[in-house]
Short mmCIF file of N, CA and C in Angstrom, two decimals:
data_model
loop_
_atom_site.label_atom_id
_atom_site.label_comp_id
_atom_site.label_asym_id
_atom_site.label_seq_id
_atom_site.Cartn_x
_atom_site.Cartn_y
_atom_site.Cartn_z
N MET A 5 -19.63 -5.22 -6.83
CA MET A 5 -19.40 -4.15 -6.02
C MET A 5 -20.04 -2.95 -6.64
N THR A 6 -20.74 -2.21 -5.76
CA THR A 6 -21.26 -0.85 -6.24
C THR A 6 -20.36 0.22 -6.14
N TRP A 7 -20.75 1.37 -6.71
CA TRP A 7 -19.94 2.62 -6.63
C TRP A 7 -19.95 2.95 -5.25
N THR A 8 -20.96 2.87 -4.41
CA THR A 8 -20.94 3.26 -3.08
C THR A 8 -19.97 2.33 -2.30
N ASP A 9 -19.88 1.08 -2.61
CA ASP A 9 -18.89 0.25 -1.91
C ASP A 9 -17.52 0.70 -2.35
N GLN A 10 -17.31 0.92 -3.55
CA GLN A 10 -15.91 1.40 -4.00
C GLN A 10 -15.45 2.73 -3.28
N HIS A 11 -16.50 3.64 -3.15
CA HIS A 11 -16.12 4.85 -2.53
C HIS A 11 -15.82 4.61 -1.04
N GLN A 12 -16.61 3.67 -0.32
CA GLN A 12 -16.37 3.37 1.05
C GLN A 12 -14.97 2.76 1.17
N ARG A 13 -14.67 1.92 0.22
CA ARG A 13 -13.25 1.14 0.34
C ARG A 13 -12.23 2.29 0.10
N THR A 14 -12.36 3.17 -0.67
CA THR A 14 -11.41 4.24 -0.92
C THR A 14 -11.24 5.11 0.29
N GLU A 15 -12.41 5.43 0.94
CA GLU A 15 -12.36 6.26 2.18
C GLU A 15 -11.66 5.42 3.29
N ILE A 16 -11.77 4.22 3.36
CA ILE A 16 -11.14 3.39 4.41
C ILE A 16 -9.62 3.35 4.07
N VAL A 17 -9.16 3.35 2.90
CA VAL A 17 -7.82 3.29 2.50
C VAL A 17 -7.22 4.59 2.86
N HIS A 18 -7.89 5.69 2.50
CA HIS A 18 -7.34 7.08 2.88
C HIS A 18 -7.26 7.27 4.25
N THR A 19 -8.26 6.87 5.00
CA THR A 19 -8.24 7.05 6.43
C THR A 19 -7.13 6.35 7.05
N VAL A 20 -6.82 5.10 6.66
CA VAL A 20 -5.75 4.41 7.24
C VAL A 20 -4.47 4.96 6.89
N LEU A 21 -4.19 5.40 5.67
CA LEU A 21 -3.01 6.00 5.28
C LEU A 21 -2.75 7.32 6.04
N ALA A 22 -3.85 8.13 6.27
CA ALA A 22 -3.74 9.30 7.01
C ALA A 22 -3.26 9.10 8.49
N ARG A 23 -3.83 8.17 9.00
CA ARG A 23 -3.42 7.57 10.44
C ARG A 23 -2.03 7.08 10.45
N ALA A 24 -1.61 6.38 9.44
CA ALA A 24 -0.24 5.84 9.31
C ALA A 24 0.68 6.96 9.13
N ALA A 25 0.36 8.01 8.44
CA ALA A 25 1.32 9.12 8.35
C ALA A 25 1.67 9.71 9.71
N LEU A 26 0.82 9.74 10.66
CA LEU A 26 0.93 10.24 11.94
C LEU A 26 1.76 9.20 12.85
N ASP A 27 1.34 7.83 12.81
CA ASP A 27 2.01 6.84 13.56
C ASP A 27 1.67 5.43 12.96
N PRO A 28 2.43 4.89 12.03
CA PRO A 28 2.13 3.59 11.51
C PRO A 28 2.09 2.47 12.42
N ALA A 29 2.63 2.72 13.67
CA ALA A 29 2.64 1.52 14.67
C ALA A 29 1.49 1.77 15.59
N ASP A 30 0.46 2.69 15.38
CA ASP A 30 -0.64 2.95 16.24
C ASP A 30 -1.39 1.75 16.40
N PRO A 31 -1.72 1.25 17.50
CA PRO A 31 -2.53 0.04 17.69
C PRO A 31 -3.96 0.30 17.28
N GLU A 32 -4.35 1.44 17.14
CA GLU A 32 -5.69 1.87 16.71
C GLU A 32 -5.83 2.16 15.15
N LEU A 33 -4.77 1.82 14.50
CA LEU A 33 -4.68 2.14 13.15
C LEU A 33 -5.87 1.66 12.30
N PHE A 34 -6.38 0.46 12.69
CA PHE A 34 -7.56 -0.18 11.97
C PHE A 34 -8.79 -0.10 12.77
N ALA A 35 -8.93 0.70 13.87
CA ALA A 35 -10.09 0.72 14.73
C ALA A 35 -11.08 1.70 14.14
N GLY A 36 -12.33 1.30 14.45
CA GLY A 36 -13.43 2.28 14.02
C GLY A 36 -13.69 2.44 12.65
N LEU A 37 -13.48 1.51 11.85
CA LEU A 37 -13.67 1.69 10.35
C LEU A 37 -14.87 0.91 9.98
N PRO A 38 -15.98 1.66 9.82
CA PRO A 38 -17.17 1.07 9.42
C PRO A 38 -17.15 0.33 8.14
N GLU A 39 -17.67 -0.89 8.11
CA GLU A 39 -17.66 -1.70 6.92
C GLU A 39 -16.36 -2.36 6.52
N LEU A 40 -15.28 -2.23 7.45
CA LEU A 40 -13.98 -2.80 7.08
C LEU A 40 -14.25 -4.44 6.86
N ASP A 41 -14.93 -5.08 7.75
CA ASP A 41 -15.13 -6.60 7.50
C ASP A 41 -15.93 -6.90 6.23
N ARG A 42 -16.98 -6.10 5.91
CA ARG A 42 -17.76 -6.39 4.88
C ARG A 42 -17.03 -6.01 3.51
N LEU A 43 -16.33 -4.95 3.48
CA LEU A 43 -15.64 -4.56 2.21
C LEU A 43 -14.33 -5.15 2.05
N PHE A 44 -13.63 -5.49 3.03
CA PHE A 44 -12.34 -6.06 2.94
C PHE A 44 -11.98 -7.48 3.52
N GLY A 45 -13.07 -7.88 4.15
CA GLY A 45 -12.92 -9.16 4.89
C GLY A 45 -12.00 -9.05 6.13
N GLY A 46 -11.96 -7.90 6.61
CA GLY A 46 -11.18 -7.67 7.92
C GLY A 46 -9.77 -7.00 7.51
N VAL A 47 -8.97 -6.88 8.55
CA VAL A 47 -7.65 -6.12 8.38
C VAL A 47 -6.74 -6.91 7.47
N ASP A 48 -6.73 -8.11 7.41
CA ASP A 48 -5.83 -8.87 6.49
C ASP A 48 -6.19 -8.52 5.05
N GLY A 49 -7.42 -8.38 4.80
CA GLY A 49 -7.96 -8.03 3.30
C GLY A 49 -7.50 -6.69 3.03
N LEU A 50 -7.56 -5.74 4.03
CA LEU A 50 -7.22 -4.39 3.83
C LEU A 50 -5.61 -4.23 3.55
N VAL A 51 -4.90 -5.02 4.36
CA VAL A 51 -3.39 -4.99 4.11
C VAL A 51 -3.10 -5.69 2.74
N ARG A 52 -3.77 -6.64 2.33
CA ARG A 52 -3.65 -7.17 1.00
C ARG A 52 -3.93 -6.11 -0.07
N ALA A 53 -5.01 -5.33 0.07
CA ALA A 53 -5.36 -4.34 -0.87
C ALA A 53 -4.25 -3.22 -0.86
N LEU A 54 -3.73 -2.91 0.19
CA LEU A 54 -2.64 -1.89 0.29
C LEU A 54 -1.43 -2.50 -0.48
N ALA A 55 -1.22 -3.76 -0.26
CA ALA A 55 -0.04 -4.40 -0.94
C ALA A 55 -0.11 -4.40 -2.39
N TYR A 56 -1.38 -4.62 -2.83
CA TYR A 56 -1.76 -4.60 -4.19
C TYR A 56 -1.58 -3.17 -4.83
N ARG A 57 -1.86 -2.24 -4.04
CA ARG A 57 -1.74 -0.75 -4.36
C ARG A 57 -0.21 -0.54 -4.60
N TRP A 58 0.56 -0.87 -3.50
CA TRP A 58 2.00 -0.78 -3.65
C TRP A 58 2.63 -1.49 -4.86
N ASN A 59 2.31 -2.69 -5.01
CA ASN A 59 2.81 -3.38 -6.18
C ASN A 59 2.50 -2.78 -7.56
N ASN A 60 1.30 -2.29 -7.68
CA ASN A 60 1.03 -1.55 -8.93
C ASN A 60 1.81 -0.29 -9.20
N HIS A 61 2.04 0.44 -8.07
CA HIS A 61 2.80 1.61 -8.17
C HIS A 61 4.31 1.31 -8.47
N LEU A 62 4.82 0.21 -7.71
CA LEU A 62 6.17 -0.21 -8.03
C LEU A 62 6.33 -0.71 -9.29
N HIS A 63 5.50 -1.40 -9.83
CA HIS A 63 5.67 -1.96 -11.24
C HIS A 63 5.81 -0.66 -12.22
N ALA A 64 4.94 0.23 -12.07
CA ALA A 64 4.98 1.39 -12.89
C ALA A 64 6.36 2.17 -12.73
N LYS A 65 6.79 2.28 -11.45
CA LYS A 65 8.01 2.94 -11.21
C LYS A 65 9.16 2.09 -11.88
N LEU A 66 9.13 0.75 -11.83
CA LEU A 66 10.13 -0.03 -12.42
C LEU A 66 10.25 0.15 -13.93
N GLU A 67 9.06 0.11 -14.55
CA GLU A 67 9.00 0.38 -16.00
C GLU A 67 9.65 1.79 -16.35
N GLN A 68 9.19 2.74 -15.48
CA GLN A 68 9.69 4.11 -15.76
C GLN A 68 11.17 4.17 -15.58
N ALA A 69 11.73 3.47 -14.58
CA ALA A 69 13.22 3.46 -14.24
C ALA A 69 13.94 2.81 -15.41
N GLU A 70 13.48 1.72 -15.90
CA GLU A 70 14.06 1.12 -17.15
C GLU A 70 14.15 1.96 -18.29
N PHE A 71 13.07 2.64 -18.46
CA PHE A 71 12.94 3.67 -19.67
C PHE A 71 13.99 4.78 -19.57
N GLU A 72 14.07 5.26 -18.26
CA GLU A 72 15.01 6.40 -17.94
C GLU A 72 16.38 6.01 -17.59
N GLY A 73 16.65 4.71 -17.50
CA GLY A 73 18.06 4.28 -17.19
C GLY A 73 18.39 4.35 -15.78
N ASN A 74 17.41 4.23 -14.87
CA ASN A 74 17.60 4.22 -13.47
C ASN A 74 17.54 2.81 -13.02
N THR A 75 18.03 2.53 -11.81
CA THR A 75 18.04 1.19 -11.30
C THR A 75 16.65 0.87 -10.49
N ALA A 76 16.55 -0.37 -10.30
CA ALA A 76 15.33 -0.84 -9.53
C ALA A 76 15.37 -0.31 -8.15
N VAL A 77 16.51 -0.21 -7.49
CA VAL A 77 16.63 0.36 -6.11
C VAL A 77 16.28 1.75 -6.13
N GLU A 78 16.78 2.57 -7.12
CA GLU A 78 16.24 3.98 -7.25
C GLU A 78 14.76 4.12 -7.42
N ALA A 79 14.20 3.23 -8.17
CA ALA A 79 12.76 3.26 -8.37
C ALA A 79 12.05 2.92 -7.02
N TYR A 80 12.56 1.93 -6.32
CA TYR A 80 11.91 1.57 -5.03
C TYR A 80 12.11 2.68 -4.12
N LEU A 81 13.19 3.23 -3.99
CA LEU A 81 13.51 4.33 -2.90
C LEU A 81 12.58 5.53 -3.22
N GLU A 82 12.56 5.72 -4.46
CA GLU A 82 11.73 6.91 -4.87
C GLU A 82 10.25 6.71 -4.47
N LEU A 83 9.67 5.58 -4.73
CA LEU A 83 8.32 5.26 -4.26
C LEU A 83 8.12 5.22 -2.76
N ALA A 84 9.12 4.68 -2.14
CA ALA A 84 9.05 4.71 -0.65
C ALA A 84 9.11 6.18 -0.06
N ALA A 85 9.67 6.98 -0.79
CA ALA A 85 9.89 8.40 -0.30
C ALA A 85 8.53 9.09 -0.67
N GLU A 86 7.91 8.71 -1.80
CA GLU A 86 6.53 9.32 -2.18
C GLU A 86 5.48 8.75 -1.24
N GLN A 87 5.61 7.58 -0.84
CA GLN A 87 4.48 6.93 -0.21
C GLN A 87 4.96 6.21 1.18
N PRO A 88 5.45 7.11 2.06
CA PRO A 88 5.94 6.52 3.32
C PRO A 88 5.07 5.96 4.28
N ALA A 89 3.80 6.45 4.35
CA ALA A 89 2.82 5.78 5.14
C ALA A 89 2.34 4.29 4.69
N LEU A 90 2.29 4.26 3.46
CA LEU A 90 2.01 3.01 2.72
C LEU A 90 3.02 1.98 3.00
N ARG A 91 4.26 2.31 2.77
CA ARG A 91 5.48 1.54 3.02
C ARG A 91 5.50 1.13 4.38
N ALA A 92 5.21 2.09 5.43
CA ALA A 92 5.40 1.68 6.74
C ALA A 92 4.33 0.68 7.23
N ILE A 93 3.12 0.87 6.72
CA ILE A 93 2.00 -0.16 7.11
C ILE A 93 2.55 -1.46 6.54
N LEU A 94 2.98 -1.63 5.35
CA LEU A 94 3.38 -2.92 4.76
C LEU A 94 4.50 -3.46 5.69
N ASP A 95 5.48 -2.63 6.04
CA ASP A 95 6.60 -3.10 6.79
C ASP A 95 6.13 -3.68 8.16
N THR A 96 5.11 -3.08 8.60
CA THR A 96 4.67 -3.44 9.98
C THR A 96 3.72 -4.61 10.00
N TYR A 97 2.79 -4.74 8.99
CA TYR A 97 1.72 -5.54 9.03
C TYR A 97 1.78 -6.73 7.97
N GLN A 98 2.74 -6.65 6.98
CA GLN A 98 2.74 -7.72 6.02
C GLN A 98 4.24 -8.25 5.81
N PRO A 99 4.66 -9.27 6.39
CA PRO A 99 5.96 -9.78 6.20
C PRO A 99 6.30 -9.93 4.61
N LEU A 100 5.21 -10.21 3.93
CA LEU A 100 5.59 -10.41 2.40
C LEU A 100 6.09 -9.09 1.81
N GLY A 101 5.67 -7.92 2.39
CA GLY A 101 6.28 -6.69 1.83
C GLY A 101 7.80 -6.61 2.13
N ARG A 102 8.32 -7.22 3.07
CA ARG A 102 9.78 -7.23 3.19
C ARG A 102 10.40 -8.26 2.20
N THR A 103 9.68 -9.21 1.81
CA THR A 103 10.14 -10.14 0.71
C THR A 103 10.31 -9.43 -0.57
N ILE A 104 9.17 -8.62 -0.89
CA ILE A 104 9.10 -7.94 -2.21
C ILE A 104 10.21 -6.90 -2.16
N ARG A 105 10.32 -6.12 -1.08
CA ARG A 105 11.40 -5.18 -0.95
C ARG A 105 12.81 -5.78 -1.17
N SER A 106 13.11 -6.93 -0.49
CA SER A 106 14.39 -7.60 -0.60
C SER A 106 14.48 -8.14 -2.13
N HIS A 107 13.52 -8.53 -2.72
CA HIS A 107 13.68 -8.93 -4.08
C HIS A 107 14.07 -7.80 -5.00
N VAL A 108 13.46 -6.72 -4.82
CA VAL A 108 13.68 -5.53 -5.67
C VAL A 108 15.09 -5.02 -5.41
N LEU A 109 15.40 -4.91 -4.17
CA LEU A 109 16.69 -4.37 -3.82
C LEU A 109 17.86 -5.23 -4.27
N ALA A 110 17.58 -6.64 -4.47
CA ALA A 110 18.53 -7.55 -4.94
C ALA A 110 18.76 -7.56 -6.43
N ARG A 111 17.82 -6.88 -7.18
CA ARG A 111 17.95 -6.70 -8.66
C ARG A 111 19.17 -6.10 -9.06
#
């Protein structure tokens, strides 16, 4: 992947997150994104990339919570409050996101 590709991927992610901040259920959330298929393999690939982003941030929050003596639930809720658009996309488009959330809340 070239730097140009990486920048285009980042731009797509930021565009989708900005749209989701307005309305995560918008049927046009993924519409009109140039190079979406080439760079992500379609909407499914983009949602997987967003889930990867969420999981990386969640793992960091969980490590921080453990260090600070906070619970996993507190870490999850803090991240959800910090990144509501990302969480909303995953809740809407990726059932696995619910499984991950349920797992964390059960800890």
